[in-house]
Amino acid sequence: MTTHAGAVGLSHVQCVPADEPLANAWRHAADEIRARLAPWPTAPGTPTWRLHARTPGAAAKGDIVWLPLVPEHGLGTAMSVQRDAWRASGAVVLCTAATAQGHVQDTLYTSEGVYRIAGVDDPAFIPAFAAFLDCGFEPHDALVLARAWRTDGSHARAQDIGTLGAWPTVLETFPVVLGQVPSPGPFAACPARLGLYPVLPSAEWCERMADLQVGTVQLRIKDPAHPSLRSEIERTVAAGRRVTHDSAWFINDHWREAIAAGAYGVHLGQEDMAALSADEVAALHASGVRLGISTHGYYEILAAHHFRPSYLAVGAVFPTTTKVIATAPQGLAKLARYVKLIAPHYPLVAIGGIDAANLSQVLDTGVRCTAVVRAVTEAADVAAAVQGMQREFARRA
């Protein structure tokens, strides 16, 4: 077992009732797993959870109730009513059903939504779940990490133990997200090192990047009723073709217009991707366009991985004022772990609050593409700002 100096057990999760032998067994195993994950920063405001080893009569905010023996056909009427009552009171309910031998399906009910995954069962699942909750992960991300955990250690890479502890970084051990439309197959590839990636509000801004020969750019116009949307996209596509080396220019959201204009790629958010029908995903794939998808945590990474996109974006790394994001800033510790998980399979784009001042720290995580907004649009000297950040990338090539 690998532990780290100063490693401690759970501080934000209680396994209850305290006199329940199963709860004590969970706690001891979770303490050991938590120690193997250190060092890990404790974020201010990390929620406190009560993980119930015995089905409670009542539950409220902060309670997590696990129903581990759900029949294959689902909960009965009485238990479904009870589950909904717990959820209405603010509790989290996890329902697990056994499928093929050694495999399970989990359905997690929270006040924010319902999350469904399928994965491999492991004796350490619940202690691992407690350990990742203790690290400050939302329940749906802690669930994914816990299902990735393996008692035999196959979820982690031995060469990363010194820096990341026994963190799950082997994508093959992670569960799959259920309930999505079928994937038509992998999307076309894009360069592995996308480098500096300005995300800009107009074709005029994108044209300035073409003048500077910036290889990766995104046009992001959020208003679908923008009066010049088509011409803005067409101008951006034309500008991208003026870049003579590794040109990979993307259009945010407006994928039909992007395809019509002959765009290299499109970028979609989680909600946009989830709103597409199977036929629309198939049409997107058949066009040959490259696809980038936004993610904000492990569950969303797996949801995006289902579609085998050209790249994955994760964020926000730091606080940002350019977009309203429901999730807390990810921070560098999470980003370093995302890089280890994703980079062997997809180019990874870090986004959110990144600028010239913190770019070096971000690149220290191993990420090889960073999306920037204000670092370009609010620069006193745009050319100097872009070239300065490009030099930081070149220094690590």
Short mmCIF file of C-alpha atoms in Angstrom, two decimals:
data_model
loop_
_atom_site.label_atom_id
_atom_site.label_comp_id
_atom_site.label_asym_id
_atom_site.label_seq_id
_atom_site.Cartn_x
_atom_site.Cartn_y
_atom_site.Cartn_z
CA MET A 1 0.00 0.00 0.00
CA THR A 2 1.28 3.46 -0.92
CA THR A 3 0.52 6.28 1.47
CA HIS A 4 1.80 9.84 1.64
CA ALA A 5 3.17 12.01 4.40
CA GLY A 6 0.37 13.69 6.31
CA ALA A 7 -2.29 11.42 4.81
CA VAL A 8 -5.41 11.16 6.96
CA GLY A 9 -8.66 9.25 6.81
CA LEU A 10 -12.13 10.53 6.06
CA SER A 11 -12.97 13.99 7.30
CA HIS A 12 -16.16 14.81 5.34
CA VAL A 13 -17.95 11.45 5.27
CA GLN A 14 -19.53 9.52 8.13
CA CYS A 15 -20.48 5.87 7.77
CA VAL A 16 -23.59 5.44 9.89
CA PRO A 17 -24.98 4.17 12.24
CA ALA A 18 -21.81 4.29 14.31
CA ASP A 19 -22.68 1.03 16.09
CA GLU A 20 -23.27 -0.89 12.87
CA PRO A 21 -20.41 -3.36 12.14
CA LEU A 22 -20.81 -2.87 8.38
CA ALA A 23 -20.51 0.90 8.76
CA ASN A 24 -17.30 0.47 10.77
CA ALA A 25 -15.89 -1.89 8.14
CA TRP A 26 -16.71 0.66 5.43
CA ARG A 27 -15.04 3.41 7.44
CA HIS A 28 -11.79 1.50 7.99
CA ALA A 29 -11.54 0.48 4.33
CA ALA A 30 -12.41 4.01 3.17
CA ASP A 31 -9.74 5.50 5.45
CA GLU A 32 -7.14 3.28 3.80
CA ILE A 33 -8.27 4.18 0.28
CA ARG A 34 -8.41 7.87 1.14
CA ALA A 35 -4.82 7.71 2.40
CA ARG A 36 -3.71 6.13 -0.87
CA LEU A 37 -5.21 9.07 -2.79
CA ALA A 38 -3.20 11.71 -0.94
CA PRO A 39 -1.91 14.31 -1.41
CA TRP A 40 -5.22 15.89 -2.34
CA PRO A 41 -6.27 19.50 -1.71
CA THR A 42 -9.29 20.00 0.53
CA ALA A 43 -11.46 22.66 -1.03
CA PRO A 44 -13.30 25.17 1.18
CA GLY A 45 -16.94 24.26 1.55
CA THR A 46 -16.49 20.53 0.88
CA PRO A 47 -19.87 19.02 1.80
CA THR A 48 -20.34 16.53 4.62
CA TRP A 49 -22.09 13.25 3.87
CA ARG A 50 -23.70 10.49 5.91
CA LEU A 51 -23.41 7.15 4.13
CA HIS A 52 -26.00 4.74 5.52
CA ALA A 53 -25.10 1.09 6.04
CA ARG A 54 -28.68 0.39 7.13
CA THR A 55 -31.78 1.64 5.30
CA PRO A 56 -32.99 4.64 7.34
CA GLY A 57 -36.57 5.49 8.14
CA ALA A 58 -36.00 9.10 7.09
CA ALA A 59 -33.31 10.90 5.13
CA ALA A 60 -32.45 14.52 4.38
CA LYS A 61 -29.83 16.67 2.70
CA GLY A 62 -26.38 15.14 3.26
CA ASP A 63 -27.71 11.58 3.55
CA ILE A 64 -26.79 8.92 1.00
CA VAL A 65 -28.97 5.81 0.96
CA TRP A 66 -27.71 2.75 -0.92
CA LEU A 67 -30.15 0.10 -2.11
CA PRO A 68 -27.76 -2.66 -3.25
CA LEU A 69 -30.18 -5.42 -4.23
CA VAL A 70 -32.57 -3.80 -6.67
CA PRO A 71 -34.44 -6.41 -8.77
CA GLU A 72 -33.65 -6.50 -12.48
CA HIS A 73 -37.13 -5.16 -13.29
CA GLY A 74 -36.63 -2.20 -10.92
CA LEU A 75 -38.00 -1.05 -7.58
CA GLY A 76 -41.52 -1.93 -6.56
CA THR A 77 -44.16 0.74 -6.08
CA ALA A 78 -43.70 1.17 -2.33
CA MET A 79 -39.93 1.47 -2.53
CA SER A 80 -40.16 3.83 -5.52
CA VAL A 81 -42.39 6.10 -3.44
CA GLN A 82 -39.89 5.93 -0.57
CA ARG A 83 -36.99 6.73 -2.93
CA ASP A 84 -38.82 9.76 -4.29
CA ALA A 85 -39.59 10.95 -0.76
CA TRP A 86 -35.92 10.71 0.24
CA ARG A 87 -34.88 12.57 -2.89
CA ALA A 88 -37.52 15.27 -2.34
CA SER A 89 -36.03 15.79 1.13
CA GLY A 90 -32.60 16.44 -0.40
CA ALA A 91 -31.06 13.00 0.11
CA VAL A 92 -29.10 11.08 -2.51
CA VAL A 93 -30.29 7.57 -3.37
CA LEU A 94 -28.12 4.98 -5.11
CA CYS A 95 -29.88 1.93 -6.56
CA THR A 96 -27.72 -1.00 -7.71
CA ALA A 97 -28.87 -4.00 -9.73
CA ALA A 98 -26.72 -7.03 -10.56
CA THR A 99 -26.59 -7.90 -14.26
CA ALA A 100 -24.12 -10.39 -15.73
CA GLN A 101 -21.81 -12.11 -13.27
CA GLY A 102 -19.60 -9.53 -11.61
CA HIS A 103 -21.30 -6.61 -13.36
CA VAL A 104 -23.80 -4.08 -12.07
CA GLN A 105 -25.95 -1.17 -13.14
CA ASP A 106 -26.16 1.86 -10.86
CA THR A 107 -28.82 4.55 -10.91
CA LEU A 108 -28.04 7.59 -8.78
CA TYR A 109 -30.86 9.96 -7.83
CA THR A 110 -29.90 13.47 -6.69
CA SER A 111 -31.69 16.80 -6.58
CA GLU A 112 -29.81 17.77 -9.76
CA GLY A 113 -30.63 14.74 -11.87
CA VAL A 114 -30.58 10.99 -12.46
CA TYR A 115 -27.32 9.30 -13.47
CA ARG A 116 -27.08 5.77 -14.87
CA ILE A 117 -23.92 3.72 -15.39
CA ALA A 118 -22.92 0.10 -15.94
CA GLY A 119 -19.65 -1.31 -14.66
CA VAL A 120 -17.75 -4.00 -12.82
CA ASP A 121 -18.50 -4.73 -9.18
CA ASP A 122 -15.65 -4.74 -6.65
CA PRO A 123 -15.61 -5.50 -2.89
CA ALA A 124 -14.13 -2.07 -2.20
CA PHE A 125 -16.82 -0.14 -4.11
CA ILE A 126 -18.61 1.53 -1.20
CA PRO A 127 -15.40 2.41 0.70
CA ALA A 128 -14.00 3.86 -2.53
CA PHE A 129 -17.24 5.82 -3.01
CA ALA A 130 -16.82 7.26 0.50
CA ALA A 131 -13.18 8.14 -0.19
CA PHE A 132 -13.97 10.07 -3.38
CA LEU A 133 -16.89 11.85 -1.72
CA ASP A 134 -14.41 12.85 0.97
CA CYS A 135 -12.21 14.39 -1.74
CA GLY A 136 -15.05 16.77 -2.56
CA PHE A 137 -16.44 15.14 -5.69
CA GLU A 138 -20.12 15.40 -6.43
CA PRO A 139 -21.89 12.06 -5.91
CA HIS A 140 -22.17 11.23 -9.63
CA ASP A 141 -18.42 11.76 -10.16
CA ALA A 142 -17.56 9.90 -6.93
CA LEU A 143 -19.74 7.02 -8.17
CA VAL A 144 -17.84 6.82 -11.46
CA LEU A 145 -14.47 6.88 -9.71
CA ALA A 146 -15.59 4.24 -7.21
CA ARG A 147 -16.72 1.89 -9.99
CA ALA A 148 -13.34 2.42 -11.67
CA TRP A 149 -11.51 1.41 -8.47
CA ARG A 150 -10.14 -2.11 -8.37
CA THR A 151 -8.95 -3.99 -5.30
CA ASP A 152 -6.10 -5.44 -7.38
CA GLY A 153 -4.82 -1.94 -8.23
CA SER A 154 -5.36 -2.29 -12.00
CA HIS A 155 -7.18 1.06 -12.08
CA ALA A 156 -3.90 2.98 -11.62
CA ARG A 157 -0.53 3.16 -13.32
CA ALA A 158 2.48 2.20 -11.24
CA GLN A 159 4.57 5.03 -12.71
CA ASP A 160 2.09 7.61 -11.37
CA ILE A 161 1.99 6.43 -7.75
CA GLY A 162 4.59 8.96 -6.60
CA THR A 163 2.65 11.97 -7.90
CA LEU A 164 -1.00 10.90 -8.09
CA GLY A 165 -1.22 8.15 -5.48
CA ALA A 166 -3.44 5.23 -6.48
CA TRP A 167 -5.76 7.46 -8.48
CA PRO A 168 -7.87 5.73 -11.17
CA THR A 169 -6.31 6.71 -14.50
CA VAL A 170 -6.92 3.61 -16.65
CA LEU A 171 -9.94 4.36 -18.82
CA GLU A 172 -10.65 0.68 -19.45
CA THR A 173 -11.61 0.18 -15.78
CA PHE A 174 -14.21 2.97 -15.83
CA PRO A 175 -17.94 2.28 -16.22
CA VAL A 176 -20.06 3.34 -19.19
CA VAL A 177 -22.83 5.91 -19.11
CA LEU A 178 -26.24 4.49 -20.03
CA GLY A 179 -29.21 6.07 -21.75
CA GLN A 180 -27.43 7.83 -24.61
CA VAL A 181 -28.24 7.52 -28.31
CA PRO A 182 -26.02 5.04 -30.20
CA SER A 183 -22.57 6.16 -31.24
CA PRO A 184 -21.95 5.96 -35.01
CA GLY A 185 -18.23 5.37 -34.44
CA PRO A 186 -15.11 7.47 -33.86
CA PHE A 187 -15.11 11.00 -35.23
CA ALA A 188 -12.27 12.14 -37.48
CA ALA A 189 -9.02 12.81 -35.66
CA CYS A 190 -7.43 16.19 -35.09
CA PRO A 191 -3.82 17.06 -34.11
CA ALA A 192 -2.74 15.58 -30.78
CA ARG A 193 -1.17 18.90 -29.75
CA LEU A 194 -3.73 21.59 -30.49
CA GLY A 195 -1.68 24.18 -28.60
CA LEU A 196 -3.03 27.66 -27.93
CA TYR A 197 -6.78 27.72 -28.60
CA PRO A 198 -8.42 31.17 -28.64
CA VAL A 199 -12.22 31.06 -28.28
CA LEU A 200 -13.54 34.23 -29.88
CA PRO A 201 -16.86 36.07 -30.29
CA SER A 202 -16.73 37.18 -33.93
CA ALA A 203 -15.33 36.47 -37.37
CA GLU A 204 -13.33 39.67 -37.13
CA TRP A 205 -11.51 38.36 -34.08
CA CYS A 206 -10.91 35.02 -35.82
CA GLU A 207 -9.50 36.79 -38.86
CA ARG A 208 -6.96 38.49 -36.60
CA MET A 209 -5.87 35.03 -35.45
CA ALA A 210 -5.45 33.95 -39.08
CA ASP A 211 -3.16 36.95 -39.61
CA LEU A 212 -1.07 35.61 -36.69
CA GLN A 213 -1.18 32.04 -38.08
CA VAL A 214 -2.84 30.59 -34.96
CA GLY A 215 -3.48 26.92 -35.68
CA THR A 216 -6.48 26.29 -33.39
CA VAL A 217 -9.38 28.75 -33.04
CA GLN A 218 -13.06 28.58 -32.12
CA LEU A 219 -15.85 30.93 -33.09
CA ARG A 220 -18.35 31.06 -30.26
CA ILE A 221 -21.55 32.98 -31.00
CA LYS A 222 -24.11 31.85 -28.45
CA ASP A 223 -27.12 33.67 -29.91
CA PRO A 224 -28.86 31.37 -32.44
CA ALA A 225 -30.78 34.41 -33.73
CA HIS A 226 -27.62 36.40 -34.49
CA PRO A 227 -28.52 38.31 -37.67
CA SER A 228 -25.21 37.53 -39.39
CA LEU A 229 -24.65 34.03 -38.07
CA ARG A 230 -24.15 32.33 -41.43
CA SER A 231 -21.80 34.98 -42.77
CA GLU A 232 -19.82 35.00 -39.50
CA ILE A 233 -19.33 31.25 -39.79
CA GLU A 234 -18.42 31.44 -43.48
CA ARG A 235 -15.88 34.22 -42.83
CA THR A 236 -14.35 32.21 -39.99
CA VAL A 237 -14.06 29.07 -42.13
CA ALA A 238 -12.40 31.09 -44.88
CA ALA A 239 -9.99 32.66 -42.39
CA GLY A 240 -9.01 29.25 -41.05
CA ARG A 241 -7.98 28.20 -44.54
CA ARG A 242 -5.40 30.98 -44.56
CA VAL A 243 -3.51 29.24 -41.76
CA THR A 244 -0.78 27.21 -43.43
CA HIS A 245 0.27 24.86 -40.59
CA ASP A 246 -1.93 22.52 -38.51
CA SER A 247 -5.09 24.52 -39.05
CA ALA A 248 -7.87 23.16 -36.83
CA TRP A 249 -10.64 25.73 -36.57
CA PHE A 250 -13.94 24.98 -34.84
CA ILE A 251 -17.45 26.46 -34.74
CA ASN A 252 -19.29 26.36 -31.43
CA ASP A 253 -22.87 25.03 -31.27
CA HIS A 254 -24.12 25.76 -34.79
CA TRP A 255 -23.19 22.45 -36.37
CA ARG A 256 -25.57 22.49 -39.32
CA GLU A 257 -24.34 25.90 -40.45
CA ALA A 258 -20.76 24.82 -39.80
CA ILE A 259 -21.12 21.74 -42.00
CA ALA A 260 -22.78 23.80 -44.74
CA ALA A 261 -19.83 26.21 -44.67
CA GLY A 262 -17.28 23.40 -44.88
CA ALA A 263 -15.92 23.88 -41.37
CA TYR A 264 -13.04 21.74 -40.12
CA GLY A 265 -14.76 21.06 -36.79
CA VAL A 266 -17.56 21.85 -34.38
CA HIS A 267 -17.63 22.09 -30.61
CA LEU A 268 -20.69 21.11 -28.58
CA GLY A 269 -21.55 21.33 -24.90
CA GLN A 270 -22.95 18.45 -22.85
CA GLU A 271 -26.53 19.70 -23.12
CA ASP A 272 -26.20 20.28 -26.87
CA MET A 273 -24.84 16.79 -27.40
CA ALA A 274 -27.54 15.22 -25.22
CA ALA A 275 -30.24 17.03 -27.22
CA LEU A 276 -29.20 15.42 -30.52
CA SER A 277 -31.19 12.49 -31.88
CA ALA A 278 -29.51 9.36 -33.13
CA ASP A 279 -30.09 10.53 -36.71
CA GLU A 280 -28.52 13.92 -35.97
CA VAL A 281 -25.44 12.35 -34.39
CA ALA A 282 -25.16 10.06 -37.42
CA ALA A 283 -25.43 13.06 -39.77
CA LEU A 284 -22.76 14.91 -37.81
CA HIS A 285 -20.48 11.90 -38.04
CA ALA A 286 -21.16 11.28 -41.74
CA SER A 287 -20.17 14.85 -42.60
CA GLY A 288 -16.56 14.10 -41.65
CA VAL A 289 -16.41 17.13 -39.38
CA ARG A 290 -14.21 16.97 -36.26
CA LEU A 291 -16.05 17.07 -32.94
CA GLY A 292 -15.01 18.54 -29.61
CA ILE A 293 -17.20 18.10 -26.50
CA SER A 294 -17.16 20.08 -23.24
CA THR A 295 -16.94 18.20 -19.94
CA HIS A 296 -16.94 19.28 -16.30
CA GLY A 297 -16.10 16.07 -14.45
CA TYR A 298 -15.68 12.32 -14.68
CA TYR A 299 -19.30 11.43 -15.43
CA GLU A 300 -19.43 13.91 -18.30
CA ILE A 301 -16.06 12.70 -19.59
CA LEU A 302 -17.52 9.20 -19.87
CA ALA A 303 -20.70 10.54 -21.48
CA ALA A 304 -18.55 12.28 -24.10
CA HIS A 305 -16.27 9.26 -24.52
CA HIS A 306 -19.33 7.26 -25.63
CA PHE A 307 -19.32 9.27 -28.89
CA ARG A 308 -15.55 8.93 -29.53
CA PRO A 309 -15.06 12.64 -30.30
CA SER A 310 -11.99 14.26 -31.85
CA TYR A 311 -11.08 15.95 -28.56
CA LEU A 312 -12.41 16.52 -25.05
CA ALA A 313 -12.43 19.87 -23.26
CA VAL A 314 -12.41 20.01 -19.43
CA GLY A 315 -13.03 22.98 -17.19
CA ALA A 316 -13.35 25.42 -15.82
CA VAL A 317 -9.80 25.06 -14.49
CA PHE A 318 -9.95 28.42 -12.71
CA PRO A 319 -12.81 30.82 -11.93
CA THR A 320 -14.01 32.54 -15.09
CA THR A 321 -16.35 35.40 -15.91
CA THR A 322 -16.88 34.52 -19.57
CA LYS A 323 -19.40 31.71 -19.01
CA VAL A 324 -21.83 30.67 -16.30
CA ILE A 325 -20.75 27.19 -15.14
CA ALA A 326 -22.67 25.28 -12.49
CA THR A 327 -19.67 23.27 -11.31
CA ALA A 328 -16.92 24.63 -9.09
CA PRO A 329 -13.51 25.38 -10.66
CA GLN A 330 -11.65 22.13 -11.27
CA GLY A 331 -8.17 23.23 -10.17
CA LEU A 332 -4.79 21.88 -11.21
CA ALA A 333 -4.89 18.69 -9.14
CA LYS A 334 -7.98 17.44 -10.97
CA LEU A 335 -6.61 18.58 -14.32
CA ALA A 336 -3.41 16.55 -13.82
CA ARG A 337 -5.54 13.45 -13.22
CA TYR A 338 -7.76 14.15 -16.23
CA VAL A 339 -4.63 14.37 -18.39
CA LYS A 340 -3.47 10.94 -17.25
CA LEU A 341 -6.90 9.46 -17.95
CA ILE A 342 -7.75 11.15 -21.25
CA ALA A 343 -4.50 12.02 -23.04
CA PRO A 344 -3.72 8.41 -24.07
CA HIS A 345 -7.03 8.40 -25.97
CA TYR A 346 -7.93 11.97 -27.00
CA PRO A 347 -6.38 15.42 -27.23
CA LEU A 348 -7.39 17.22 -24.04
CA VAL A 349 -8.25 20.92 -24.00
CA ALA A 350 -8.12 22.78 -20.66
CA ILE A 351 -10.42 25.78 -20.47
CA GLY A 352 -11.54 28.38 -17.96
CA GLY A 353 -9.65 31.32 -16.47
CA ILE A 354 -6.37 30.47 -18.23
CA ASP A 355 -4.08 33.34 -19.16
CA ALA A 356 -0.41 34.18 -19.64
CA ALA A 357 0.14 34.41 -15.88
CA ASN A 358 -0.98 30.85 -15.08
CA LEU A 359 -0.30 29.13 -18.42
CA SER A 360 2.97 27.62 -17.26
CA GLN A 361 1.27 25.99 -14.23
CA VAL A 362 -1.45 24.58 -16.47
CA LEU A 363 1.06 23.10 -18.91
CA ASP A 364 2.95 21.56 -15.97
CA THR A 365 0.01 19.14 -15.61
CA GLY A 366 0.89 17.64 -18.99
CA VAL A 367 -2.00 19.16 -20.92
CA ARG A 368 -1.02 20.25 -24.43
CA CYS A 369 -3.89 22.52 -25.38
CA THR A 370 -5.43 25.43 -23.50
CA ALA A 371 -8.44 27.42 -24.59
CA VAL A 372 -8.22 31.12 -23.77
CA VAL A 373 -10.72 33.96 -24.07
CA ARG A 374 -9.94 37.12 -22.11
CA ALA A 375 -6.20 36.46 -22.40
CA VAL A 376 -6.67 37.41 -26.05
CA THR A 377 -9.78 39.62 -26.23
CA GLU A 378 -8.71 41.85 -23.33
CA ALA A 379 -4.99 41.99 -24.16
CA ALA A 380 -3.48 45.46 -24.57
CA ASP A 381 -1.35 44.09 -27.40
CA VAL A 382 -3.10 41.11 -28.96
CA ALA A 383 -0.22 40.02 -31.18
CA ALA A 384 2.27 40.16 -28.31
CA ALA A 385 -0.08 38.24 -26.00
CA VAL A 386 -0.68 35.48 -28.56
CA GLN A 387 2.96 35.14 -29.49
CA GLY A 388 4.05 35.11 -25.86
CA MET A 389 1.69 32.23 -25.04
CA GLN A 390 2.72 30.39 -28.20
CA ARG A 391 6.35 30.60 -27.08
CA GLU A 392 5.41 28.88 -23.81
CA PHE A 393 3.90 26.00 -25.81
CA ALA A 394 6.94 25.86 -28.12
CA ARG A 395 9.24 25.66 -25.13
CA ARG A 396 7.57 22.36 -24.15
CA ALA A 397 7.27 20.83 -27.62
#
